[in-house]
Amino acid sequence: IYHKLLDLSLDFFAKKQVGKLISQITYDTGIIQGALVETLFDLVLQSFQLMVYLVTVLYVRWYYSIPWSLVVMSLILLPLVGYLVARVGAKVRKISAKSQEKMGQISSRLYETISGARILKAFSMEEREKERFDYQTLQFYKLMMKSARRTEAVGPFTELVGMVCAI
């Protein structure tokens, strides 16, 4: 990413905020790393879990002589839960993109404030800059809390569905 960044034109750098570029480089690299590791791990784990789930359902059906209608219902609920989890994941990704943008704005604000500290102090602009920074960090905090609420809601929902299937 850094090499590609250095090959870009001066016009590109004139249009972009330094903090935003720094945030994108550091944040995107972390996101890509996390996505690769989590995706590979999830692919293996979920494939294994699916096999165990199907074998368990068939074994329980055979051992307890459960009607096929209940087995089919539990097999229908599994994709439904998967769909809902995927929807929540998509919303969390959108929030994540917005939070990245906010973090870029915060990084830019920090860079501009620190590099222009003499000018800020010369014009007594410290309080105004503090308010602007506080507002931006509050917006970032709200996005992160929204993401956490959505992410944490998935666990109890899937457990509820599991309990309903067990009953």
Steps between C-alpha positions, in 0.01 A plus 500: 500500500782735591680436171179565305443818699843636409431440129189724503503851354540825691144585401380199701683622811362851457144365514543266798541567869822359647324352802245328282770339289688385810182359649412318180844343474515382860133411539460327162809288561359384832159433346650292219713301742205438732271409213744248356569334833138502614364389162732203473440403861124543467490302176670200661314531830156552351544215253590274790210632707257440214614139467471446876157665500368279220641180653359597840157577356488169315628307802250666736222438249593131478562450876182673623281419198428867438262569209659618178287816508687624808835413343407693186387797711835511680682477166293794371576711806876462451512693169257756642734572787793511256315753286424724798860482621619592149264801494633621833854447369427716196370780721805472724725527193321820395543642848864395489552695177340807659714460811810481280400827339446657843838372619655660191338829590626470857852419378489798264380724780785380722759549228372846408475607863847382591666634184317833534532540877675838470222643286230363734664659800567826317128538427380344831313222315570222753145482638345490154733218394426309821128522428547382141718210614254405776216499247691276260604254770141489629378411150765227478399368843133483396588303186714255696223450757247441221731238350552333838125485569431336164785254538405405855132450410581208270615263778184510714280477189671184374488349849126574518443326168708206624291473814177516298629216282589299810154541649 
